[in-house]
Amino acid sequence: MLKGKVAVVTGGTRGIGFETVKTFCENGAKVILFGSRKETVDKALSSLKDSNMEAEGYFPNLNDYKEVESTMQEIKEKYGHIDILVNNAGISQKGPIEELSTEDFEKIINLNVNAVFNVSKAVTPIMKEQKGGVILNTSSMVSRYGQPSGIGYPTSKFAVNGFTLSLARELAPFNIRVNAVAPGITKTDMVAALPEAMIEPLIQSIPLGRIGETRDIANAFLFLASDLADYITGVVLSVDGLARC
Ligand code: NAD
């Protein structure tokens, strides 16, 4: 589905991002994954190699625009084009508002929002020049309903939705599609490590009767990145088994 495409996936070293990297590789894309540190990038690349897949890795500081821009230019020069960007790197937050510092709040916004701006801005001239591309963002089900604790996280994901809908309008005349996927609770390492007693009530609250797998989210990214979604832009696609919490 992605034969001949070049894709950049931020936060591609584990969880949803790593699954997306694998899915894109399986579907014929040349994938460049971004991580936060050399060690985690190397670990992800060697794990791909063990499965006979190949990718390339970088670890730019996503909050340093100049560094992001030069990395994207380097990739463009090496491969000639960047067709797909998946803004997936993200962190979450817990705790009541009185216990969160300004720095805690800024940390979330810096990665979940400002980094999405930086990487999207850096790829835009490349996609405009090649007359097309796809930018995909990772939102969350909390971007629709909020969450009762850790205010920075839902705030950041509401911003991701606004960014997605607006950039889709701005870039549609350039044949650049911008969409987001809003996962529900998804079985990454963190969720898998939760005790059964915590997971069971969560499952009970999901109408489709199970927690999301990383593959569910990667498949949504695959569809939206592919030519099958050629006429879809400005969409925030829920992939959550109808979880509404
Ligand atoms: P994860 O913690 O397993 O992976 C996060 C990724 O982000 C890693 O590759 C990590 O290297 C990268 N990252 C973290 N901090 C970084 C930084 N400062 N600079 C650059 N990269 C950094 O997380 P996940 O659960 O796979 O989540 C991926 C995305 O999906 C996030 O945007 C998250 O908000 C969203 N999401 C996850 C769930 C869930 O239940 N797992 C639900 C809804 C949305």
PDB file of C-alpha atoms and ligand atoms in Angstrom:
ATOM      1  CA  MET A   1       0.000   0.000   0.000  1.00  0.00           C
ATOM      2  CA  LEU A   2       2.955   2.347   0.446  1.00  0.00           C
ATOM      3  CA  LYS A   3       5.343   1.059  -2.210  1.00  0.00           C
ATOM      4  CA  GLY A   4       7.948   3.677  -3.137  1.00  0.00           C
ATOM      5  CA  LYS A   5       6.873   6.124  -0.409  1.00  0.00           C
ATOM      6  CA  VAL A   6       9.269   7.680   2.087  1.00  0.00           C
ATOM      7  CA  ALA A   7       7.812   8.021   5.587  1.00  0.00           C
ATOM      8  CA  VAL A   8       9.073   9.728   8.740  1.00  0.00           C
ATOM      9  CA  VAL A   9       7.592   8.517  12.048  1.00  0.00           C
ATOM     10  CA  THR A  10       8.369  10.461  15.235  1.00  0.00           C
ATOM     11  CA  GLY A  11       8.380   8.496  18.480  1.00  0.00           C
ATOM     12  CA  GLY A  12       9.014   5.450  16.318  1.00  0.00           C
ATOM     13  CA  THR A  13      11.103   3.479  18.789  1.00  0.00           C
ATOM     14  CA  ARG A  14       8.347   1.776  20.761  1.00  0.00           C
ATOM     15  CA  GLY A  15       4.597   1.441  21.291  1.00  0.00           C
ATOM     16  CA  ILE A  16       2.246   2.762  18.636  1.00  0.00           C
ATOM     17  CA  GLY A  17       5.069   4.456  16.723  1.00  0.00           C
ATOM     18  CA  PHE A  18       7.177   1.299  16.441  1.00  0.00           C
ATOM     19  CA  GLU A  19       4.167  -0.726  15.283  1.00  0.00           C
ATOM     20  CA  THR A  20       3.485   1.950  12.673  1.00  0.00           C
ATOM     21  CA  VAL A  21       7.098   1.750  11.506  1.00  0.00           C
ATOM     22  CA  LYS A  22       6.775  -2.048  11.094  1.00  0.00           C
ATOM     23  CA  THR A  23       3.419  -1.771   9.310  1.00  0.00           C
ATOM     24  CA  PHE A  24       4.766   0.835   6.898  1.00  0.00           C
ATOM     25  CA  CYS A  25       7.878  -1.316   6.217  1.00  0.00           C
ATOM     26  CA  GLU A  26       5.667  -4.364   5.558  1.00  0.00           C
ATOM     27  CA  ASN A  27       3.743  -2.249   3.068  1.00  0.00           C
ATOM     28  CA  GLY A  28       6.769  -1.235   1.045  1.00  0.00           C
ATOM     29  CA  ALA A  29       7.660   2.190   2.463  1.00  0.00           C
ATOM     30  CA  LYS A  30      11.171   3.405   3.167  1.00  0.00           C
ATOM     31  CA  VAL A  31      10.819   4.379   6.824  1.00  0.00           C
ATOM     32  CA  ILE A  32      12.847   6.829   8.865  1.00  0.00           C
ATOM     33  CA  LEU A  33      12.090   6.651  12.572  1.00  0.00           C
ATOM     34  CA  PHE A  34      12.783   9.382  15.098  1.00  0.00           C
ATOM     35  CA  GLY A  35      13.415   8.698  18.772  1.00  0.00           C
ATOM     36  CA  SER A  36      14.578  10.734  21.719  1.00  0.00           C
ATOM     37  CA  ARG A  37      17.955   8.996  22.248  1.00  0.00           C
ATOM     38  CA  LYS A  38      20.571   7.123  20.204  1.00  0.00           C
ATOM     39  CA  GLU A  39      20.262   3.989  22.384  1.00  0.00           C
ATOM     40  CA  THR A  40      16.521   3.613  21.887  1.00  0.00           C
ATOM     41  CA  VAL A  41      16.816   4.341  18.162  1.00  0.00           C
ATOM     42  CA  ASP A  42      19.559   1.703  17.807  1.00  0.00           C
ATOM     43  CA  LYS A  43      17.488  -0.815  19.788  1.00  0.00           C
ATOM     44  CA  ALA A  44      14.467  -0.267  17.530  1.00  0.00           C
ATOM     45  CA  LEU A  45      16.567  -0.573  14.358  1.00  0.00           C
ATOM     46  CA  SER A  46      18.179  -3.811  15.523  1.00  0.00           C
ATOM     47  CA  SER A  47      14.791  -5.245  16.493  1.00  0.00           C
ATOM     48  CA  LEU A  48      13.552  -4.451  12.969  1.00  0.00           C
ATOM     49  CA  LYS A  49      16.636  -6.124  11.520  1.00  0.00           C
ATOM     50  CA  ASP A  50      15.824  -9.279  13.523  1.00  0.00           C
ATOM     51  CA  SER A  51      12.477  -9.326  11.688  1.00  0.00           C
ATOM     52  CA  ASN A  52      14.168  -8.771   8.316  1.00  0.00           C
ATOM     53  CA  MET A  53      13.005  -5.187   8.096  1.00  0.00           C
ATOM     54  CA  GLU A  54      15.136  -2.166   7.483  1.00  0.00           C
ATOM     55  CA  ALA A  55      14.705   1.433   8.537  1.00  0.00           C
ATOM     56  CA  GLU A  56      16.851   4.420   9.306  1.00  0.00           C
ATOM     57  CA  GLY A  57      16.905   6.333  12.563  1.00  0.00           C
ATOM     58  CA  TYR A  58      17.544   9.857  13.819  1.00  0.00           C
ATOM     59  CA  PHE A  59      17.153  11.506  17.213  1.00  0.00           C
ATOM     60  CA  PRO A  60      16.763  15.247  16.630  1.00  0.00           C
ATOM     61  CA  ASN A  61      15.557  17.473  19.443  1.00  0.00           C
ATOM     62  CA  LEU A  62      11.990  18.007  18.255  1.00  0.00           C
ATOM     63  CA  ASN A  63      11.812  21.300  20.130  1.00  0.00           C
ATOM     64  CA  ASP A  64      14.785  22.730  18.249  1.00  0.00           C
ATOM     65  CA  TYR A  65      13.377  23.903  14.931  1.00  0.00           C
ATOM     66  CA  LYS A  66      16.775  24.341  13.251  1.00  0.00           C
ATOM     67  CA  GLU A  67      17.760  20.774  14.164  1.00  0.00           C
ATOM     68  CA  VAL A  68      14.445  19.378  12.923  1.00  0.00           C
ATOM     69  CA  GLU A  69      14.694  21.361   9.687  1.00  0.00           C
ATOM     70  CA  SER A  70      18.235  20.208   8.919  1.00  0.00           C
ATOM     71  CA  THR A  71      17.303  16.566   9.660  1.00  0.00           C
ATOM     72  CA  MET A  72      14.304  16.746   7.305  1.00  0.00           C
ATOM     73  CA  GLN A  73      16.473  18.359   4.609  1.00  0.00           C
ATOM     74  CA  GLU A  74      19.093  15.622   5.037  1.00  0.00           C
ATOM     75  CA  ILE A  75      16.403  12.949   4.567  1.00  0.00           C
ATOM     76  CA  LYS A  76      15.003  14.770   1.540  1.00  0.00           C
ATOM     77  CA  GLU A  77      18.439  15.017  -0.045  1.00  0.00           C
ATOM     78  CA  LYS A  78      19.117  11.333   0.600  1.00  0.00           C
ATOM     79  CA  TYR A  79      15.805   9.938  -0.663  1.00  0.00           C
ATOM     80  CA  GLY A  80      14.608  12.730  -2.962  1.00  0.00           C
ATOM     81  CA  HIS A  81      11.207  13.108  -1.303  1.00  0.00           C
ATOM     82  CA  ILE A  82       9.269  12.750   1.954  1.00  0.00           C
ATOM     83  CA  ASP A  83       5.744  11.535   1.264  1.00  0.00           C
ATOM     84  CA  ILE A  84       4.415  10.794   4.735  1.00  0.00           C
ATOM     85  CA  LEU A  85       5.010  12.298   8.157  1.00  0.00           C
ATOM     86  CA  VAL A  86       3.516  10.690  11.261  1.00  0.00           C
ATOM     87  CA  ASN A  87       3.713  12.970  14.301  1.00  0.00           C
ATOM     88  CA  ASN A  88       3.433  10.313  16.975  1.00  0.00           C
ATOM     89  CA  ALA A  89       5.901  11.201  19.771  1.00  0.00           C
ATOM     90  CA  GLY A  90       3.961  12.113  22.861  1.00  0.00           C
ATOM     91  CA  ILE A  91       3.920  11.958  26.637  1.00  0.00           C
ATOM     92  CA  SER A  92       1.076  11.989  29.141  1.00  0.00           C
ATOM     93  CA  GLN A  93       0.602  13.409  32.586  1.00  0.00           C
ATOM     94  CA  LYS A  94      -1.187  12.572  35.834  1.00  0.00           C
ATOM     95  CA  GLY A  95      -2.223  14.551  38.882  1.00  0.00           C
ATOM     96  CA  PRO A  96      -4.557  17.319  40.054  1.00  0.00           C
ATOM     97  CA  ILE A  97      -3.991  20.813  38.696  1.00  0.00           C
ATOM     98  CA  GLU A  98      -2.698  22.204  42.006  1.00  0.00           C
ATOM     99  CA  GLU A  99       0.094  19.655  41.964  1.00  0.00           C
ATOM    100  CA  LEU A 100       1.226  20.357  38.412  1.00  0.00           C
ATOM    101  CA  SER A 101       3.960  22.928  37.954  1.00  0.00           C
ATOM    102  CA  THR A 102       4.122  25.365  35.064  1.00  0.00           C
ATOM    103  CA  GLU A 103       7.118  23.349  33.895  1.00  0.00           C
ATOM    104  CA  ASP A 104       5.067  20.106  33.934  1.00  0.00           C
ATOM    105  CA  PHE A 105       2.422  21.777  31.793  1.00  0.00           C
ATOM    106  CA  GLU A 106       5.015  23.245  29.421  1.00  0.00           C
ATOM    107  CA  LYS A 107       6.749  19.874  29.047  1.00  0.00           C
ATOM    108  CA  ILE A 108       3.560  18.296  27.711  1.00  0.00           C
ATOM    109  CA  ILE A 109       2.773  21.176  25.377  1.00  0.00           C
ATOM    110  CA  ASN A 110       6.377  21.252  24.143  1.00  0.00           C
ATOM    111  CA  LEU A 111       6.348  17.682  22.897  1.00  0.00           C
ATOM    112  CA  ASN A 112       2.671  17.042  22.136  1.00  0.00           C
ATOM    113  CA  VAL A 113       2.028  20.364  20.382  1.00  0.00           C
ATOM    114  CA  ASN A 114       5.148  22.436  19.693  1.00  0.00           C
ATOM    115  CA  ALA A 115       7.085  19.475  18.270  1.00  0.00           C
ATOM    116  CA  VAL A 116       4.136  18.653  15.978  1.00  0.00           C
ATOM    117  CA  PHE A 117       4.310  22.240  14.731  1.00  0.00           C
ATOM    118  CA  ASN A 118       8.096  22.058  14.200  1.00  0.00           C
ATOM    119  CA  VAL A 119       8.170  18.803  12.243  1.00  0.00           C
ATOM    120  CA  SER A 120       5.101  19.713  10.174  1.00  0.00           C
ATOM    121  CA  LYS A 121       6.565  23.146   9.379  1.00  0.00           C
ATOM    122  CA  ALA A 122       9.859  21.582   8.306  1.00  0.00           C
ATOM    123  CA  VAL A 123       8.193  19.055   5.987  1.00  0.00           C
ATOM    124  CA  THR A 124       5.729  21.498   4.402  1.00  0.00           C
ATOM    125  CA  PRO A 125       8.088  23.159   1.868  1.00  0.00           C
ATOM    126  CA  ILE A 126       9.356  19.712   0.854  1.00  0.00           C
ATOM    127  CA  MET A 127       5.809  18.428   0.291  1.00  0.00           C
ATOM    128  CA  LYS A 128       4.803  21.633  -1.496  1.00  0.00           C
ATOM    129  CA  GLU A 129       7.781  21.339  -3.839  1.00  0.00           C
ATOM    130  CA  GLN A 130       6.972  17.711  -4.676  1.00  0.00           C
ATOM    131  CA  LYS A 131       3.294  18.682  -5.084  1.00  0.00           C
ATOM    132  CA  GLY A 132       1.823  16.407  -2.448  1.00  0.00           C
ATOM    133  CA  GLY A 133       2.162  14.540   0.802  1.00  0.00           C
ATOM    134  CA  VAL A 134       0.429  13.285   3.915  1.00  0.00           C
ATOM    135  CA  ILE A 135       0.801  14.570   7.469  1.00  0.00           C
ATOM    136  CA  LEU A 136      -0.720  12.386  10.196  1.00  0.00           C
ATOM    137  CA  ASN A 137      -0.981  13.346  13.849  1.00  0.00           C
ATOM    138  CA  THR A 138      -1.586  11.263  16.936  1.00  0.00           C
ATOM    139  CA  SER A 139      -4.469  12.578  18.961  1.00  0.00           C
ATOM    140  CA  SER A 140      -6.340  10.669  21.674  1.00  0.00           C
ATOM    141  CA  MET A 141      -9.886   9.859  22.717  1.00  0.00           C
ATOM    142  CA  VAL A 142      -9.366  12.382  25.540  1.00  0.00           C
ATOM    143  CA  SER A 143      -9.263  15.082  22.846  1.00  0.00           C
ATOM    144  CA  ARG A 144     -13.025  14.742  22.607  1.00  0.00           C
ATOM    145  CA  TYR A 145     -14.119  14.228  26.196  1.00  0.00           C
ATOM    146  CA  GLY A 146     -11.322  15.540  28.397  1.00  0.00           C
ATOM    147  CA  GLN A 147     -10.007  13.515  31.317  1.00  0.00           C
ATOM    148  CA  PRO A 148     -10.416  13.979  35.049  1.00  0.00           C
ATOM    149  CA  SER A 149      -6.727  14.380  35.911  1.00  0.00           C
ATOM    150  CA  GLY A 150      -3.490  15.532  34.256  1.00  0.00           C
ATOM    151  CA  ILE A 151      -4.932  18.574  32.492  1.00  0.00           C
ATOM    152  CA  GLY A 152      -1.934  19.121  30.191  1.00  0.00           C
ATOM    153  CA  TYR A 153      -2.484  15.921  28.254  1.00  0.00           C
ATOM    154  CA  PRO A 154      -6.093  16.426  27.068  1.00  0.00           C
ATOM    155  CA  THR A 155      -5.309  20.105  26.476  1.00  0.00           C
ATOM    156  CA  SER A 156      -2.451  19.114  24.168  1.00  0.00           C
ATOM    157  CA  LYS A 157      -4.597  16.633  22.250  1.00  0.00           C
ATOM    158  CA  PHE A 158      -7.430  19.156  21.761  1.00  0.00           C
ATOM    159  CA  ALA A 159      -4.710  21.361  20.266  1.00  0.00           C
ATOM    160  CA  VAL A 160      -3.593  18.531  17.977  1.00  0.00           C
ATOM    161  CA  ASN A 161      -7.159  18.278  16.633  1.00  0.00           C
ATOM    162  CA  GLY A 162      -7.308  22.032  15.999  1.00  0.00           C
ATOM    163  CA  PHE A 163      -3.911  21.925  14.333  1.00  0.00           C
ATOM    164  CA  THR A 164      -5.036  19.013  12.135  1.00  0.00           C
ATOM    165  CA  LEU A 165      -8.301  20.566  10.982  1.00  0.00           C
ATOM    166  CA  SER A 166      -6.682  23.939  10.305  1.00  0.00           C
ATOM    167  CA  LEU A 167      -3.534  22.734   8.568  1.00  0.00           C
ATOM    168  CA  ALA A 168      -5.706  20.455   6.406  1.00  0.00           C
ATOM    169  CA  ARG A 169      -7.481  23.571   5.111  1.00  0.00           C
ATOM    170  CA  GLU A 170      -4.239  25.485   4.624  1.00  0.00           C
ATOM    171  CA  LEU A 171      -2.453  22.716   2.741  1.00  0.00           C
ATOM    172  CA  ALA A 172      -5.309  21.148   0.726  1.00  0.00           C
ATOM    173  CA  PRO A 173      -4.593  23.446  -2.278  1.00  0.00           C
ATOM    174  CA  PHE A 174      -1.092  21.928  -2.360  1.00  0.00           C
ATOM    175  CA  ASN A 175      -2.373  18.327  -2.425  1.00  0.00           C
ATOM    176  CA  ILE A 176      -1.113  17.769   1.113  1.00  0.00           C
ATOM    177  CA  ARG A 177      -3.590  15.850   3.284  1.00  0.00           C
ATOM    178  CA  VAL A 178      -3.569  16.315   7.061  1.00  0.00           C
ATOM    179  CA  ASN A 179      -5.426  13.877   9.334  1.00  0.00           C
ATOM    180  CA  ALA A 180      -5.223  12.536  12.866  1.00  0.00           C
ATOM    181  CA  VAL A 181      -5.899   9.238  14.581  1.00  0.00           C
ATOM    182  CA  ALA A 182      -7.430   9.351  18.073  1.00  0.00           C
ATOM    183  CA  PRO A 183      -6.603   6.074  19.843  1.00  0.00           C
ATOM    184  CA  GLY A 184      -8.484   4.797  22.855  1.00  0.00           C
ATOM    185  CA  ILE A 185      -6.625   2.830  25.528  1.00  0.00           C
ATOM    186  CA  THR A 186      -3.993   0.960  23.578  1.00  0.00           C
ATOM    187  CA  LYS A 187      -1.882  -1.956  24.779  1.00  0.00           C
ATOM    188  CA  THR A 188       1.596  -0.451  24.794  1.00  0.00           C
ATOM    189  CA  ASP A 189       4.193  -1.626  27.340  1.00  0.00           C
ATOM    190  CA  MET A 190       2.825   0.804  29.886  1.00  0.00           C
ATOM    191  CA  VAL A 191      -0.756  -0.454  29.649  1.00  0.00           C
ATOM    192  CA  ALA A 192       0.332  -4.111  29.421  1.00  0.00           C
ATOM    193  CA  ALA A 193       2.181  -3.715  32.731  1.00  0.00           C
ATOM    194  CA  LEU A 194      -0.962  -2.624  34.591  1.00  0.00           C
ATOM    195  CA  PRO A 195      -2.426  -5.175  37.041  1.00  0.00           C
ATOM    196  CA  GLU A 196      -5.338  -7.303  35.819  1.00  0.00           C
ATOM    197  CA  ALA A 197      -7.593  -5.671  38.453  1.00  0.00           C
ATOM    198  CA  MET A 198      -7.078  -2.310  36.773  1.00  0.00           C
ATOM    199  CA  ILE A 199      -7.371  -3.540  33.195  1.00  0.00           C
ATOM    200  CA  GLU A 200     -10.578  -5.565  33.639  1.00  0.00           C
ATOM    201  CA  PRO A 201     -12.873  -2.605  34.508  1.00  0.00           C
ATOM    202  CA  LEU A 202     -11.342  -0.695  31.590  1.00  0.00           C
ATOM    203  CA  ILE A 203     -12.243  -3.504  29.204  1.00  0.00           C
ATOM    204  CA  GLN A 204     -15.772  -3.642  30.645  1.00  0.00           C
ATOM    205  CA  SER A 205     -16.224   0.023  29.711  1.00  0.00           C
ATOM    206  CA  ILE A 206     -15.344  -0.513  26.036  1.00  0.00           C
ATOM    207  CA  PRO A 207     -18.342  -1.528  23.871  1.00  0.00           C
ATOM    208  CA  LEU A 208     -16.191  -3.627  21.509  1.00  0.00           C
ATOM    209  CA  GLY A 209     -15.030  -5.565  24.577  1.00  0.00           C
ATOM    210  CA  ARG A 210     -11.267  -5.262  24.333  1.00  0.00           C
ATOM    211  CA  ILE A 211      -8.372  -2.872  24.682  1.00  0.00           C
ATOM    212  CA  GLY A 212      -6.856  -1.567  21.453  1.00  0.00           C
ATOM    213  CA  GLU A 213      -3.739  -3.230  20.082  1.00  0.00           C
ATOM    214  CA  THR A 214      -0.940  -1.105  18.622  1.00  0.00           C
ATOM    215  CA  ARG A 215      -1.728  -2.857  15.324  1.00  0.00           C
ATOM    216  CA  ASP A 216      -5.223  -1.287  15.342  1.00  0.00           C
ATOM    217  CA  ILE A 217      -3.710   2.191  15.418  1.00  0.00           C
ATOM    218  CA  ALA A 218      -0.945   1.379  12.912  1.00  0.00           C
ATOM    219  CA  ASN A 219      -3.571   0.070  10.474  1.00  0.00           C
ATOM    220  CA  ALA A 220      -5.474   3.355  10.712  1.00  0.00           C
ATOM    221  CA  PHE A 221      -2.273   5.261   9.964  1.00  0.00           C
ATOM    222  CA  LEU A 222      -1.605   2.904   7.053  1.00  0.00           C
ATOM    223  CA  PHE A 223      -5.016   3.559   5.529  1.00  0.00           C
ATOM    224  CA  LEU A 224      -4.787   7.332   5.980  1.00  0.00           C
ATOM    225  CA  ALA A 225      -1.231   7.389   4.574  1.00  0.00           C
ATOM    226  CA  SER A 226      -2.195   5.344   1.530  1.00  0.00           C
ATOM    227  CA  ASP A 227      -3.756   6.410  -1.754  1.00  0.00           C
ATOM    228  CA  LEU A 228      -6.986   4.704  -0.593  1.00  0.00           C
ATOM    229  CA  ALA A 229      -7.510   7.820   1.542  1.00  0.00           C
ATOM    230  CA  ASP A 230      -6.781  10.194  -1.347  1.00  0.00           C
ATOM    231  CA  TYR A 231      -9.935  12.257  -0.774  1.00  0.00           C
ATOM    232  CA  ILE A 232      -9.777  12.334   3.029  1.00  0.00           C
ATOM    233  CA  THR A 233      -8.345  15.347   4.821  1.00  0.00           C
ATOM    234  CA  GLY A 234      -9.099  17.218   8.035  1.00  0.00           C
ATOM    235  CA  VAL A 235     -10.382  14.106   9.796  1.00  0.00           C
ATOM    236  CA  VAL A 236      -9.747  12.956  13.375  1.00  0.00           C
ATOM    237  CA  LEU A 237     -10.377   9.230  13.162  1.00  0.00           C
ATOM    238  CA  SER A 238     -11.368   7.555  16.443  1.00  0.00           C
ATOM    239  CA  VAL A 239      -9.849   4.101  16.861  1.00  0.00           C
ATOM    240  CA  ASP A 240     -11.114   3.228  20.301  1.00  0.00           C
ATOM    241  CA  GLY A 241     -13.729   0.435  20.204  1.00  0.00           C
ATOM    242  CA  LEU A 242     -16.236   3.231  20.974  1.00  0.00           C
ATOM    243  CA  ALA A 243     -14.627   3.921  24.362  1.00  0.00           C
ATOM    244  CA  ARG A 244     -15.979   7.253  25.487  1.00  0.00           C
ATOM    245  CA  CYS A 245     -14.275   8.181  28.711  1.00  0.00           C
TER     246      CYS A 245
HETATM  247  P1  NAD B   1       5.229   5.251  24.244  1.00  0.00           P
HETATM  248  O1  NAD B   1       5.613   5.910  25.536  1.00  0.00           O
HETATM  249  O2  NAD B   1       5.236   3.767  24.157  1.00  0.00           O
HETATM  250  O3  NAD B   1       6.126   5.842  23.047  1.00  0.00           O
HETATM  251  C1  NAD B   1       6.366   7.213  22.979  1.00  0.00           C
HETATM  252  C2  NAD B   1       7.351   7.513  21.892  1.00  0.00           C
HETATM  253  O4  NAD B   1       7.614   8.922  21.939  1.00  0.00           O
HETATM  254  C3  NAD B   1       8.678   6.807  22.053  1.00  0.00           C
HETATM  255  O5  NAD B   1       9.134   6.363  20.792  1.00  0.00           O
HETATM  256  C4  NAD B   1       9.614   7.887  22.580  1.00  0.00           C
HETATM  257  O6  NAD B   1      10.948   7.770  22.102  1.00  0.00           O
HETATM  258  C5  NAD B   1       9.004   9.139  21.997  1.00  0.00           C
HETATM  259  N1  NAD B   1       9.324  10.277  22.848  1.00  0.00           N
HETATM  260  C6  NAD B   1       9.021  10.435  24.165  1.00  0.00           C
HETATM  261  N2  NAD B   1       9.535  11.601  24.604  1.00  0.00           N
HETATM  262  C7  NAD B   1      10.185  12.174  23.555  1.00  0.00           C
HETATM  263  C8  NAD B   1      10.896  13.376  23.366  1.00  0.00           C
HETATM  264  N3  NAD B   1      11.068  14.252  24.357  1.00  0.00           N
HETATM  265  N4  NAD B   1      11.431  13.647  22.143  1.00  0.00           N
HETATM  266  C9  NAD B   1      11.244  12.794  21.134  1.00  0.00           C
HETATM  267  N5  NAD B   1      10.563  11.637  21.216  1.00  0.00           N
HETATM  268  C10 NAD B   1      10.045  11.327  22.434  1.00  0.00           C
HETATM  269  O7  NAD B   1       3.799   5.864  23.890  1.00  0.00           O
HETATM  270  P2  NAD B   1       2.556   5.310  23.061  1.00  0.00           P
HETATM  271  O8  NAD B   1       1.552   4.844  24.035  1.00  0.00           O
HETATM  272  O9  NAD B   1       2.974   4.426  21.944  1.00  0.00           O
HETATM  273  O10 NAD B   1       2.006   6.707  22.495  1.00  0.00           O
HETATM  274  C11 NAD B   1       2.294   7.178  21.200  1.00  0.00           C
HETATM  275  C12 NAD B   1       1.313   8.284  20.892  1.00  0.00           C
HETATM  276  O11 NAD B   1      -0.017   7.774  21.015  1.00  0.00           O
HETATM  277  C13 NAD B   1       1.408   9.478  21.847  1.00  0.00           C
HETATM  278  O12 NAD B   1       1.231  10.669  21.121  1.00  0.00           O
HETATM  279  C14 NAD B   1       0.247   9.245  22.803  1.00  0.00           C
HETATM  280  O13 NAD B   1      -0.216  10.448  23.360  1.00  0.00           O
HETATM  281  C15 NAD B   1      -0.769   8.619  21.866  1.00  0.00           C
HETATM  282  N6  NAD B   1      -1.815   7.822  22.532  1.00  0.00           N
HETATM  283  C16 NAD B   1      -1.520   6.675  23.219  1.00  0.00           C
HETATM  284  C17 NAD B   1      -2.548   5.952  23.831  1.00  0.00           C
HETATM  285  C18 NAD B   1      -2.275   4.675  24.588  1.00  0.00           C
HETATM  286  O14 NAD B   1      -3.198   4.158  25.252  1.00  0.00           O
HETATM  287  N7  NAD B   1      -1.095   4.083  24.505  1.00  0.00           N
HETATM  288  C19 NAD B   1      -3.869   6.410  23.749  1.00  0.00           C
HETATM  289  C20 NAD B   1      -4.131   7.588  23.054  1.00  0.00           C
HETATM  290  C21 NAD B   1      -3.091   8.282  22.441  1.00  0.00           C
END
